[in-house]
Coordinates of C-alpha atoms in Angstrom, one line a residue:
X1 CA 11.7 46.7 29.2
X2 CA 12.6 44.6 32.2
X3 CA 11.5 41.4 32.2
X4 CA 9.4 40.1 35.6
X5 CA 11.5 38.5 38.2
X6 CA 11.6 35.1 38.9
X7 CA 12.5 32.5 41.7
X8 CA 15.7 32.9 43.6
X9 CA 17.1 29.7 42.4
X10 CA 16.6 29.9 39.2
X11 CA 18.3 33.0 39.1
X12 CA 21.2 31.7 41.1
X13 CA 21.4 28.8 37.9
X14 CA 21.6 31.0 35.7
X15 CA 24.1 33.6 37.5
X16 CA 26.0 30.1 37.8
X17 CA 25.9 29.1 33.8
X18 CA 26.6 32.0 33.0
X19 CA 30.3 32.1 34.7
X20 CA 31.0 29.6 33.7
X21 CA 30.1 30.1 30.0
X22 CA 31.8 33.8 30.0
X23 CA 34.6 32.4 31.6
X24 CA 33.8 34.2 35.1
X25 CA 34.0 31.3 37.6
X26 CA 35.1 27.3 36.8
X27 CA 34.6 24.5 39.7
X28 CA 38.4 23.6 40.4
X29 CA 40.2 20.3 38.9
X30 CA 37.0 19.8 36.8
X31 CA 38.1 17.4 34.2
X32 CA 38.6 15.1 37.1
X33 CA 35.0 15.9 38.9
X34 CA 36.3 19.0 40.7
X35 CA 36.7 19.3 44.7
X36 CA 34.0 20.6 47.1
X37 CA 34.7 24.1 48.0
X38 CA 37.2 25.5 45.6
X39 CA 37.4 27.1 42.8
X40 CA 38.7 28.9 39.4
X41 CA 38.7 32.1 38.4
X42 CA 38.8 32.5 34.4
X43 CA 40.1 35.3 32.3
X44 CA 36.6 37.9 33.5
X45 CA 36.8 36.7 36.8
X46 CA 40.7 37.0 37.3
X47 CA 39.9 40.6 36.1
X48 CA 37.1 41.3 38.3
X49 CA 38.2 40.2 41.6
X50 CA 42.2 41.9 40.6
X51 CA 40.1 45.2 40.3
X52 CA 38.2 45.0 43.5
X53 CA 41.1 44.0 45.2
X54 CA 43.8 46.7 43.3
X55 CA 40.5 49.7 44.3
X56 CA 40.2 48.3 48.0
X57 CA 44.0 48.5 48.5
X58 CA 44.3 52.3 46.8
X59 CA 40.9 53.6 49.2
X60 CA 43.1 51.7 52.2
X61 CA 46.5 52.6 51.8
X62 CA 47.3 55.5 49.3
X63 CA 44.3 57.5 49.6
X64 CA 44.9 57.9 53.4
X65 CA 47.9 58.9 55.3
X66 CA 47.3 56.9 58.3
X67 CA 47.0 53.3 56.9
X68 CA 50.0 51.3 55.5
X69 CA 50.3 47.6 54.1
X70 CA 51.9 44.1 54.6
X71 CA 52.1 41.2 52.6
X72 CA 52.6 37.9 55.0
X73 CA 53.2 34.2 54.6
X74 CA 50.3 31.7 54.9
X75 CA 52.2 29.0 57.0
X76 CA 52.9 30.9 60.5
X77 CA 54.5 29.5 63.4
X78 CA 52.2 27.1 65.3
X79 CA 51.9 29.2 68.7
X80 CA 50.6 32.1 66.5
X81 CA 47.2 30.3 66.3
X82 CA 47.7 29.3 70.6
X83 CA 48.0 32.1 71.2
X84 CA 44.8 33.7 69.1
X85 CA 42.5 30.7 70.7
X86 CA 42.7 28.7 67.1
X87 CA 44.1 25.9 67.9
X88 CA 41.3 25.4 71.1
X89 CA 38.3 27.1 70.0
X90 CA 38.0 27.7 66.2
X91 CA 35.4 24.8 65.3
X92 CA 31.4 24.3 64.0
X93 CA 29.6 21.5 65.7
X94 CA 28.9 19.3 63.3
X95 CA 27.2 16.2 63.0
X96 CA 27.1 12.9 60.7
X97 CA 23.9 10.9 59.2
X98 CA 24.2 7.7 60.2
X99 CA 23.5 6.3 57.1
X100 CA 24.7 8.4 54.5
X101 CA 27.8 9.5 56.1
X102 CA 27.2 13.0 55.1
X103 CA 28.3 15.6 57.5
X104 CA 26.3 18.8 58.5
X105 CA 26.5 21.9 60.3
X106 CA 24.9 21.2 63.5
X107 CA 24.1 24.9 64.0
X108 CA 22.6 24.8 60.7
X109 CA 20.4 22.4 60.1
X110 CA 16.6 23.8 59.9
X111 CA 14.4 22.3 62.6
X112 CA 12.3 20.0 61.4
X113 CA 8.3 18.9 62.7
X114 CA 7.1 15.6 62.2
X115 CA 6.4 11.7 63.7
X116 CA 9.8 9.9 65.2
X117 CA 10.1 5.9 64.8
X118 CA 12.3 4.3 66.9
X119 CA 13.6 1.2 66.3
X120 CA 15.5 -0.9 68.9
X121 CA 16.9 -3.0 66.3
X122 CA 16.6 -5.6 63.6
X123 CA 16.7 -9.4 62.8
X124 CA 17.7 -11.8 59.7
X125 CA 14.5 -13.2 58.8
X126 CA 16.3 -16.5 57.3
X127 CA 19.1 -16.9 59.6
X128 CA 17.9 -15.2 62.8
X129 CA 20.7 -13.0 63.6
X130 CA 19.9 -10.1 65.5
X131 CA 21.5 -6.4 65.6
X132 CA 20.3 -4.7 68.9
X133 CA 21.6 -1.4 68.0
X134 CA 18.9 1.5 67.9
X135 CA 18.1 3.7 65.4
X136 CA 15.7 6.3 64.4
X137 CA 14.0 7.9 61.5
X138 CA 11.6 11.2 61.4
X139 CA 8.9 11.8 59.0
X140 CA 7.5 14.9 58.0
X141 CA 3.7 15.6 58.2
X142 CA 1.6 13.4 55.5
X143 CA 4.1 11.5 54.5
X144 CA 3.8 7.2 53.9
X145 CA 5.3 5.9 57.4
X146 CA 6.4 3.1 54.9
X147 CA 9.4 5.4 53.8
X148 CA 10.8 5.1 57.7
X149 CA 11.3 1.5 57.2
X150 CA 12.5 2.1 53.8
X151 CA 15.2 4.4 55.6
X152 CA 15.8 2.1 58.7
X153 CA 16.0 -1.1 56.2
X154 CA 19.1 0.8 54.7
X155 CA 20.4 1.3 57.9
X156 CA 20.2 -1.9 59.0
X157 CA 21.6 -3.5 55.8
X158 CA 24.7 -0.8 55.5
X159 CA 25.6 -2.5 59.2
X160 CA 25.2 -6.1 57.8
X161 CA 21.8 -7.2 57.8
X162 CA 20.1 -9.6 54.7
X163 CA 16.7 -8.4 54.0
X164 CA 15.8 -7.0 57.9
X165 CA 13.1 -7.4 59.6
X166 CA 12.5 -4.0 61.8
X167 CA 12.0 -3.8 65.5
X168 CA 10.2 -1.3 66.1
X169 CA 10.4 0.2 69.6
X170 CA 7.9 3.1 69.4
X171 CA 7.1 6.4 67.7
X172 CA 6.9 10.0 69.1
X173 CA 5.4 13.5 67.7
X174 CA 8.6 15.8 68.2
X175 CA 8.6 19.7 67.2
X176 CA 11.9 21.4 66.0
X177 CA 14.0 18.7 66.2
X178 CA 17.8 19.3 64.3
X179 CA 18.6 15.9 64.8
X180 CA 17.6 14.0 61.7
X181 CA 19.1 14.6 58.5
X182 CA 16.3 16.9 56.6
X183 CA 17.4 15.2 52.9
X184 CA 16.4 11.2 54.2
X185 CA 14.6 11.5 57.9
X186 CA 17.6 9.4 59.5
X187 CA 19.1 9.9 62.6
X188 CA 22.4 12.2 63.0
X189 CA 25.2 11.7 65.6
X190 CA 25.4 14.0 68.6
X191 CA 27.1 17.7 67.6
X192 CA 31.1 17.3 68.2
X193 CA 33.5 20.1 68.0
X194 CA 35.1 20.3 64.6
X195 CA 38.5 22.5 64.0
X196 CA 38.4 24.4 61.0
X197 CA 42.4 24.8 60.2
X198 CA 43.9 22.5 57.4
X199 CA 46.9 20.8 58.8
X200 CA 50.4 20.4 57.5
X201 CA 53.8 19.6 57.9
X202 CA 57.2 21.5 58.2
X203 CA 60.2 19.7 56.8
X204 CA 60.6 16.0 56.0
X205 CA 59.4 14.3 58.6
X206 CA 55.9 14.6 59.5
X207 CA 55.6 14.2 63.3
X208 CA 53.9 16.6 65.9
X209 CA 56.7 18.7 66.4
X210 CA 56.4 19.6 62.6
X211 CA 53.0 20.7 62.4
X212 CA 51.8 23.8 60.9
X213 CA 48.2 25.1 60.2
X214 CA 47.3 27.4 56.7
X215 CA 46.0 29.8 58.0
X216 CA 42.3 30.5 58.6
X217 CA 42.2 34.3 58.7
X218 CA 45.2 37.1 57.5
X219 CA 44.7 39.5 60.3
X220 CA 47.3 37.4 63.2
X221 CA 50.1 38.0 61.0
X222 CA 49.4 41.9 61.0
X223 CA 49.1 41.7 64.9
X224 CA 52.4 39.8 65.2
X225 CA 53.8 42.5 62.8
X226 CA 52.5 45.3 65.3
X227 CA 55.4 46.5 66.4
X228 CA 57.6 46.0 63.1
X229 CA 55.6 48.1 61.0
X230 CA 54.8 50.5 63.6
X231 CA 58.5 51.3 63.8
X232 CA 59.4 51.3 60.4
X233 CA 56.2 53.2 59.3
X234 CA 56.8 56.0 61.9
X235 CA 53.1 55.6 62.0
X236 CA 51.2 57.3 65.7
X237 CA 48.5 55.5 66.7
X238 CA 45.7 55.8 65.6
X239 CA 46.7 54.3 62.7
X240 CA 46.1 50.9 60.7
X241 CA 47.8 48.2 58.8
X242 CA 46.1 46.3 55.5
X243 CA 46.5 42.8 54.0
X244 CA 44.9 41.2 51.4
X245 CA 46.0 37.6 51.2
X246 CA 44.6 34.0 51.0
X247 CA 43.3 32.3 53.8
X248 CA 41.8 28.5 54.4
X249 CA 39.4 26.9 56.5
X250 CA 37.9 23.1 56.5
X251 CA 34.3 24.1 56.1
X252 CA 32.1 21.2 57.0
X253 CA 29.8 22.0 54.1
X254 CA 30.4 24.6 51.4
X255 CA 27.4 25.9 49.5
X256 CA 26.0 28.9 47.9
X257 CA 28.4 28.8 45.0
X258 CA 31.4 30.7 45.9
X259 CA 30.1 32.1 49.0
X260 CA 31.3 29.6 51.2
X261 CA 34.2 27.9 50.1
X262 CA 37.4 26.1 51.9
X263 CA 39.9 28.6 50.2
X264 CA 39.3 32.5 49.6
X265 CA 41.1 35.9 50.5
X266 CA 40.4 38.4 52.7
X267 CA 40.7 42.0 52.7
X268 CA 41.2 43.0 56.4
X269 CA 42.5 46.3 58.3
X270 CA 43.3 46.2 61.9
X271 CA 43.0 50.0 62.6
X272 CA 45.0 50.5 66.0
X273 CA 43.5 53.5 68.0
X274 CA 44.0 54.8 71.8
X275 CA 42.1 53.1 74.6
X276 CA 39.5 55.2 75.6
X277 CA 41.0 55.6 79.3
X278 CA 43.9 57.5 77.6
X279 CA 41.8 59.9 75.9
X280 CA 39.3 60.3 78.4
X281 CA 36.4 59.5 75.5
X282 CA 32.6 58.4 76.2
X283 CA 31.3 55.6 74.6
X284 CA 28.1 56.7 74.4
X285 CA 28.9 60.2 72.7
X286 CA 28.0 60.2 69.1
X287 CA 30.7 61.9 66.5
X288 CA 29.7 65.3 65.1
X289 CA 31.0 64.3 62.1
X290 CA 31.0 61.0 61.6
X291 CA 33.7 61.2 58.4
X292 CA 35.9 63.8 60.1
X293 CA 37.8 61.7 63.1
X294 CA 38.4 63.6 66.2
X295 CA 41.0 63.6 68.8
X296 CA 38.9 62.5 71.6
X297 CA 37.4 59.6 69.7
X298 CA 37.1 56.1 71.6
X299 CA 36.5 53.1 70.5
X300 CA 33.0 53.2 69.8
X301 CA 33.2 56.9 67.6
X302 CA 36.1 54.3 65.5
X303 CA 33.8 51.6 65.3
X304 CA 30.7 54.2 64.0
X305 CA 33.4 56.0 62.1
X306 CA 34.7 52.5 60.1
X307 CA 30.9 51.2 59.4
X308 CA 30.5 54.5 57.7
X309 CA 33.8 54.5 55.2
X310 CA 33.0 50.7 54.6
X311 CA 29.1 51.5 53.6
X312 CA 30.7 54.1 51.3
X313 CA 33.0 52.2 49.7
X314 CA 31.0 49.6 48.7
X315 CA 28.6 52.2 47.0
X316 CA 31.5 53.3 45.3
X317 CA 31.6 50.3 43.3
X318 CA 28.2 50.1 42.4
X319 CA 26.1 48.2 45.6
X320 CA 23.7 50.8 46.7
X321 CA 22.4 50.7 50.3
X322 CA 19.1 49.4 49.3
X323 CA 21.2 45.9 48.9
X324 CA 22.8 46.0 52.2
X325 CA 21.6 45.3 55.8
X326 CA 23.8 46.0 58.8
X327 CA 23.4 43.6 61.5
X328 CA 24.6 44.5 64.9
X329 CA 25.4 41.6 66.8
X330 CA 23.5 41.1 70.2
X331 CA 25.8 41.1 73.4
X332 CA 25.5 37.0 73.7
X333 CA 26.6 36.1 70.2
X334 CA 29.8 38.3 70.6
X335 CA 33.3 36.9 70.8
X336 CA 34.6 36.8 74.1
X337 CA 36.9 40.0 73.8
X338 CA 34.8 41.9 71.3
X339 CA 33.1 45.2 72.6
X340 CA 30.6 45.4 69.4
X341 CA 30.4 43.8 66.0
X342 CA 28.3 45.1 63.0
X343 CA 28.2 43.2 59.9
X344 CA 27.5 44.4 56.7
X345 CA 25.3 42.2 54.8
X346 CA 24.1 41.7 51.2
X347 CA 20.8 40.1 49.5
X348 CA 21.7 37.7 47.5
X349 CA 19.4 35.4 45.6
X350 CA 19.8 32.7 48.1
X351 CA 19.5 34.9 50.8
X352 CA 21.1 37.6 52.9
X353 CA 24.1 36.8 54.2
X354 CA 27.4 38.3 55.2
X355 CA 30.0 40.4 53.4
X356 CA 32.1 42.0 55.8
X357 CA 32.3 42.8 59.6
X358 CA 33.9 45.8 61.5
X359 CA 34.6 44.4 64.8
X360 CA 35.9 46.4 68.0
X361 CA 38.3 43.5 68.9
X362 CA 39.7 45.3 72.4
X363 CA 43.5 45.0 73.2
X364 CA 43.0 41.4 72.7
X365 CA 45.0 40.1 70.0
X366 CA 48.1 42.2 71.1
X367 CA 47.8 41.2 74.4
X368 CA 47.6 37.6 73.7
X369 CA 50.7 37.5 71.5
X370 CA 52.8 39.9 74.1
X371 CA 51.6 36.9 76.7
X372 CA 52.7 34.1 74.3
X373 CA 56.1 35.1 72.7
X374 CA 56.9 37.2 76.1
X375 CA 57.8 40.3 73.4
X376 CA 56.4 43.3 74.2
X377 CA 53.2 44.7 71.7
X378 CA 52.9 48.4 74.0
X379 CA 53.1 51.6 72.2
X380 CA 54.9 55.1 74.0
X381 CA 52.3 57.6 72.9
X382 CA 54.5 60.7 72.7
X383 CA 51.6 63.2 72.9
X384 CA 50.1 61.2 76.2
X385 CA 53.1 60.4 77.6
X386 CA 52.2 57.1 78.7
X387 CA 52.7 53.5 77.3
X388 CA 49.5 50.8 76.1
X389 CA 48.5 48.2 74.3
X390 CA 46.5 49.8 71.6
X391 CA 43.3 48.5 71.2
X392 CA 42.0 47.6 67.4
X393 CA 38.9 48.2 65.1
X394 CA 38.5 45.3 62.3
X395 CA 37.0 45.6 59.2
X396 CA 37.6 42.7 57.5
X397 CA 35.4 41.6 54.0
X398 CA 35.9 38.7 52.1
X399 CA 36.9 38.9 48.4
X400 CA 35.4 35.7 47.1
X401 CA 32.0 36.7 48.4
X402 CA 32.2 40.6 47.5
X403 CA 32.5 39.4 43.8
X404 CA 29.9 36.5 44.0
X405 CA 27.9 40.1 45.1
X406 CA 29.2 41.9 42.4
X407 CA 27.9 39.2 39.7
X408 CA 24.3 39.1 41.4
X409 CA 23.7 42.7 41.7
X410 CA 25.3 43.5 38.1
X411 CA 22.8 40.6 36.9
X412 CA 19.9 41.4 34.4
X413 CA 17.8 40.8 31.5
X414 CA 16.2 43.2 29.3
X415 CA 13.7 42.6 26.5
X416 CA 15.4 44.8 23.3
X417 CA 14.2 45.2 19.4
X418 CA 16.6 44.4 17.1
X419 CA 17.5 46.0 13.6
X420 CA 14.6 43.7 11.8
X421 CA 12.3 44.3 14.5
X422 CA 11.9 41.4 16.5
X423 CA 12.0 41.1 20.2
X424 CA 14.8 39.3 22.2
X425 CA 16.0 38.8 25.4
X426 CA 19.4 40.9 26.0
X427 CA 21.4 39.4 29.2
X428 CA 23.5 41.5 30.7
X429 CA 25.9 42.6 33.4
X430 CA 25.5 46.3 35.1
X431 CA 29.0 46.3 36.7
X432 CA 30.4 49.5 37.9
X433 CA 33.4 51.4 35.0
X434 CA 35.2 50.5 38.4
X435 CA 35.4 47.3 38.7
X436 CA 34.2 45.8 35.6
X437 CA 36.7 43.4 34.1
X438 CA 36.9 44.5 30.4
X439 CA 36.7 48.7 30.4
X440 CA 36.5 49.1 26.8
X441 CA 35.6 47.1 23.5
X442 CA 37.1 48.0 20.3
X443 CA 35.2 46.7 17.5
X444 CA 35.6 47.1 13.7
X445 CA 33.2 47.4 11.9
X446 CA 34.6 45.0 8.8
X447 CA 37.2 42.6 9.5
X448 CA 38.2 42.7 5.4
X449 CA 39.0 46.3 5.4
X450 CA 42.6 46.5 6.1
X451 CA 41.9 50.8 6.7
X452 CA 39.2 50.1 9.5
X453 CA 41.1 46.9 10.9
X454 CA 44.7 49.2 11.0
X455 CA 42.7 52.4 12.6
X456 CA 40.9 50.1 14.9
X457 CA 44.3 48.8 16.3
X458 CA 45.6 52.1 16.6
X459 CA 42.7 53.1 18.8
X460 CA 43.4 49.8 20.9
X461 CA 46.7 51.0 21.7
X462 CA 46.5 54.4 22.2
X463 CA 43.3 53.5 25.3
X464 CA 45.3 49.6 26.2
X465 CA 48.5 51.6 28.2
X466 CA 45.0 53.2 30.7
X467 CA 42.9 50.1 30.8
X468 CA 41.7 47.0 30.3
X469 CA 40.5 46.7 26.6
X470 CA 39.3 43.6 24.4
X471 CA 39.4 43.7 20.4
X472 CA 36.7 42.3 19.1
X473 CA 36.0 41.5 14.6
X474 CA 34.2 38.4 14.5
X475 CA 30.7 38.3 13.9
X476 CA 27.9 40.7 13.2
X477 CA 28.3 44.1 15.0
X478 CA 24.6 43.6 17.0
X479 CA 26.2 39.9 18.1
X480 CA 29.6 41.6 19.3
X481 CA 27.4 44.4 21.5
X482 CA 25.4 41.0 22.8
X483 CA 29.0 39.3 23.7
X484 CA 30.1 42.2 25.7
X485 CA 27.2 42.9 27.2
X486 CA 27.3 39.5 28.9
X487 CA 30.3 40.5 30.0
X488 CA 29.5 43.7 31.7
X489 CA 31.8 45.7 29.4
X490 CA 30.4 49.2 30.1
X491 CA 31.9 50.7 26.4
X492 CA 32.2 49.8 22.9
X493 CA 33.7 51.5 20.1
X494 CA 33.3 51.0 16.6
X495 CA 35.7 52.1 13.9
X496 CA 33.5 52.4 11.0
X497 CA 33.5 54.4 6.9
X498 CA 32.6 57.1 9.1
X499 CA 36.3 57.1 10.7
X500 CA 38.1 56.7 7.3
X501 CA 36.0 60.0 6.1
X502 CA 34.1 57.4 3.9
X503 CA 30.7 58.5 5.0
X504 CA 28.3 61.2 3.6
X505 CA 29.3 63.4 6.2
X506 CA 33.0 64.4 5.8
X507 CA 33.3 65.9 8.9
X508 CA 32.8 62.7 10.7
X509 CA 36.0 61.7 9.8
X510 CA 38.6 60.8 13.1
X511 CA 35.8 60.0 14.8
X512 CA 34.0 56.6 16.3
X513 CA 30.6 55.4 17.5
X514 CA 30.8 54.8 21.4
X515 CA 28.2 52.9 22.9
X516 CA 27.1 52.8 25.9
X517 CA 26.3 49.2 27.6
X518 CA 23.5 49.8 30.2
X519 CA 21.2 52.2 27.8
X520 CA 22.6 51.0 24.4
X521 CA 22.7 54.9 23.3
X522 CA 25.1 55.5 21.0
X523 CA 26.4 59.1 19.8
X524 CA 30.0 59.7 17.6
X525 CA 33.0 60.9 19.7
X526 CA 36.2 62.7 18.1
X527 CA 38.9 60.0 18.4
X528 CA 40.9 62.5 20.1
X529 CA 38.2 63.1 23.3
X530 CA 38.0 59.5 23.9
X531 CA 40.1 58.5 26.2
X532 CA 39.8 61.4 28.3
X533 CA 36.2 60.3 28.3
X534 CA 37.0 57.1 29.3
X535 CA 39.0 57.8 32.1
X536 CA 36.3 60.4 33.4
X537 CA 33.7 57.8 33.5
X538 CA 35.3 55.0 34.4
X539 CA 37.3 57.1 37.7

């Protein structure tokens, strides 16, 4: 029976104790207080995020004919990111309380009601000495105006001030103001343009002619690659290059666990197709077949054609539609060179938020590069006879968040009788066969019978060469099911008399008890069928 659902945030807690305590997800340099914004993957969580990555790059590359795969540097020359607009445009406003220091997303601060004081400054009481240097605090609605003077005391005293006495210039209703810092009511600084790129140095000497930038998305580096892999793929456009790699940006306030962190990978495609003035194509036709690409496809049939295969994948492993919402963006919010952008969103406790967008990016990014490095990034097309720019369709997903998505949807609790007939709370983790980190548990059933321990070690190695398997003898067998559970191992199989031909029934003999994780079921399997089972289920 499932138990009822609870707040959002205590959910996320306990999604967060529990990778930590299964070894999922760690908070980076802990021992020494850890670092905003990155973090650790653990033994199930290296798993995890290996298998989403190892099935995202097979659906990409080797189940299709007309996408092939690079593996580029982080540090790229500087003029990569001038000529992509990073170096100019790729920054968050942000803003700083004045009293705390803390720094904020301008754009994401919620707007706050409430009653404004002003103060035009303060005074020593003792000593007389004045600071005429305003400052301002805002107060929600009911609260004691004696906590603004708490606030601008602070203030006040952080810029030298001995027990202040407040001037206070005047107060003021405001409505939807983002400019007071919603944890303490004081003032922030105006918004100011914040880049987003970590900076670093090439070579010994660290001057300006040295400098260098991690980089803050994967998909330049395929762009600059164009015409390399093009050639040495023997690829015809339409066609697409993949990268999964790391990428880094100075986020002004991480949050949400891992969904928003400074370092994380991407899994991106830049799908090159034919501009729609070379294959005559209308935007506004819809595809016949939205799975079947035709010859006369433009960019917006691609576009359609991409939000499809990327909705299906992620079904595939396990996040039905009913947890995704596709958001189109609205012709204002766009990027400057972007036709269309749909992004694929998933519900998570702490809201809905973004896991991937397909962009139709234009002949942008080629164009800028041919511009910037004076190389050109055309294409002959053989069949058209003519030469382009190709223009490009980007899906591009995050790793960090898909798994962070994984974990929440895979999340449940489950109130189970055990063998004495009391009720407990089983936790558990529905992960997809697919993608789960540990495939198959082997678990004998006594750890002091050296018959069941040596046939239960023969079964781990004839299934470990396949997949990922854990061997598990400690502890009661109902506490071992609990352990993997938590987990999300989807299989367990116990080596038992029954195997040895111990049992009653001699004819159970070379065979094992498999258990299945989400309905508990459990039936006897001939050792024999079991890992063609396995691989069925789990493929």
């Amino acid at each position: 029976m499932a138990k009822p659902k609870e707040k959002n945030s205590e959910l996320m807690e306990k999604i967060v104790s529990l990778c930590k305590r299964r070894g999922f997800i760690f908070q980076s340099s802990e021992i020494y207080g850890g670092i905003n914004g990155f973090w650790d993957y653990g033994p199930y969580g290296a798993e995890l995020k290996k298998n989403v990555k190892d099935y995202w790059w097979r659906c990409m590359t080797r189940h299709r004919d007309d996408v092939v795969g690079i593996d580029a540097t982080i540090i790229m020359h500087p003029k990569v990111w001038e000529a992509s607009g990073h170096t100019t445009t790729f920054s968050d406003p942000m803003s700083d309380c004045l009293l705390t220091k803390k720094r904020f997303r301008s754009d994401q601060i919620d707007p706050q009601d409430g009653q404004v004081y002003f103060y035009s400054g303060a005074r020593e009481s003792l000593s007389g000495k004045c600071l005429n240097e305003p400052f301002s605090v805002l107060l929600g609605e009911g609260k004691n105006p004696g906590s603004a003077e708490k606030v601008a005391r602070q203030y006040y005293e952080s810029r030298g001030l001995t027990d202040p006495e407040l001037i206070l210039d005047r107060t003021e209703k405001v409505l939807g103001s983002t400019g007071y810092n919603p944890e303490n009511g004081a003032q922030l600084t105006e918004p100011r343009a914040f880049n987003l790129m970590f900076k670093t140095y090439v070579g010994p000497v660290q001057d300006e002619k040295n400098v260098a930038y991690l980089r803050p998305e994967t998909a330049q580096a395929i762009f600059t690659n164009f015409r390399n892999v093009q050639e040495v793929s023997r690829q015809k456009v339409p066609f697409g290059i993949a990268q999964i790699g790391k990428a880094f940006r100075n986020e002004i306030n991480p949050r949400n666990f891992t969904f928003r962190s400074r370092e994380f990978e991407q899994m991106e495609l830049e799908f090159f197709i034919k501009p729609d003035s070379v294959v005559g194509a209308d935007a506004d036709k819809e595809p016949v077949d939205i799975g079947s690409p035709a010859a006369d496809w433009g960019w917006s049939q691609w576009h359609k054609y991409w939000v499809e295969q990327r909705l299906r994948w992620y079904e595939s492993i396990g996040l039905q539609r009913s947890t995704l919402e596709l958001y189109y963006q609205k012709k204002e919010d766009l990027a400057h060179y972007a036709k269309a952008t749909v992004d694929i969103l998933y519900k998570f406790p702490f809201g809905t938020e973004e896991l991937e967008g397909i962009a139709a990016r234009g002949d942008y990014d080629l164009t800028q590069h041919q511009n910037h490095s004076g190389k050109p990034m055309d294409y002959f097309d053989d069949e058209a006879k003519v030469k382009y720019v190709p223009h490009v369709i980007e899906p591009s997903a995050g790793v960090d968040r898909l798994v962070l998505a994984l974990i929440c949807n895979a999340y449940a609790e489950d109130e189970v009788v055990d063998d004495k007939g009391k009720s407990e709370t089983r936790t558990l983790l529905r992960f997809h066969p697919r993608v789960a980190p540990i495939k198959v548990a082997i678990l004998p059933l006594l750890k002091n019978r050296p018959e069941i321990v040596a046939k239960a070690k023969a079964v781990q190695q004839m299934i470990q060469p396949f997949m990922s398997v854990f061997y598990d003898e400690s502890g009661a067998i109902g506490r071992r099911y609990r352990r993997q559970d938590e987990v999300g191992t989807p299989f367990c199989v116990t080596i038992d008399f029954e195997t040895l031909g111990e049992g009653d029934d001699a004819g159970l003999k070379e065979t094992v008890t498999l258990r299945e994780r989400d309905s508990m079921q459990q039936r006897r399997m001939a050792i024999a069928d079991l890992l063609p089972y396995l691989i069925q289920q789990i493929n």
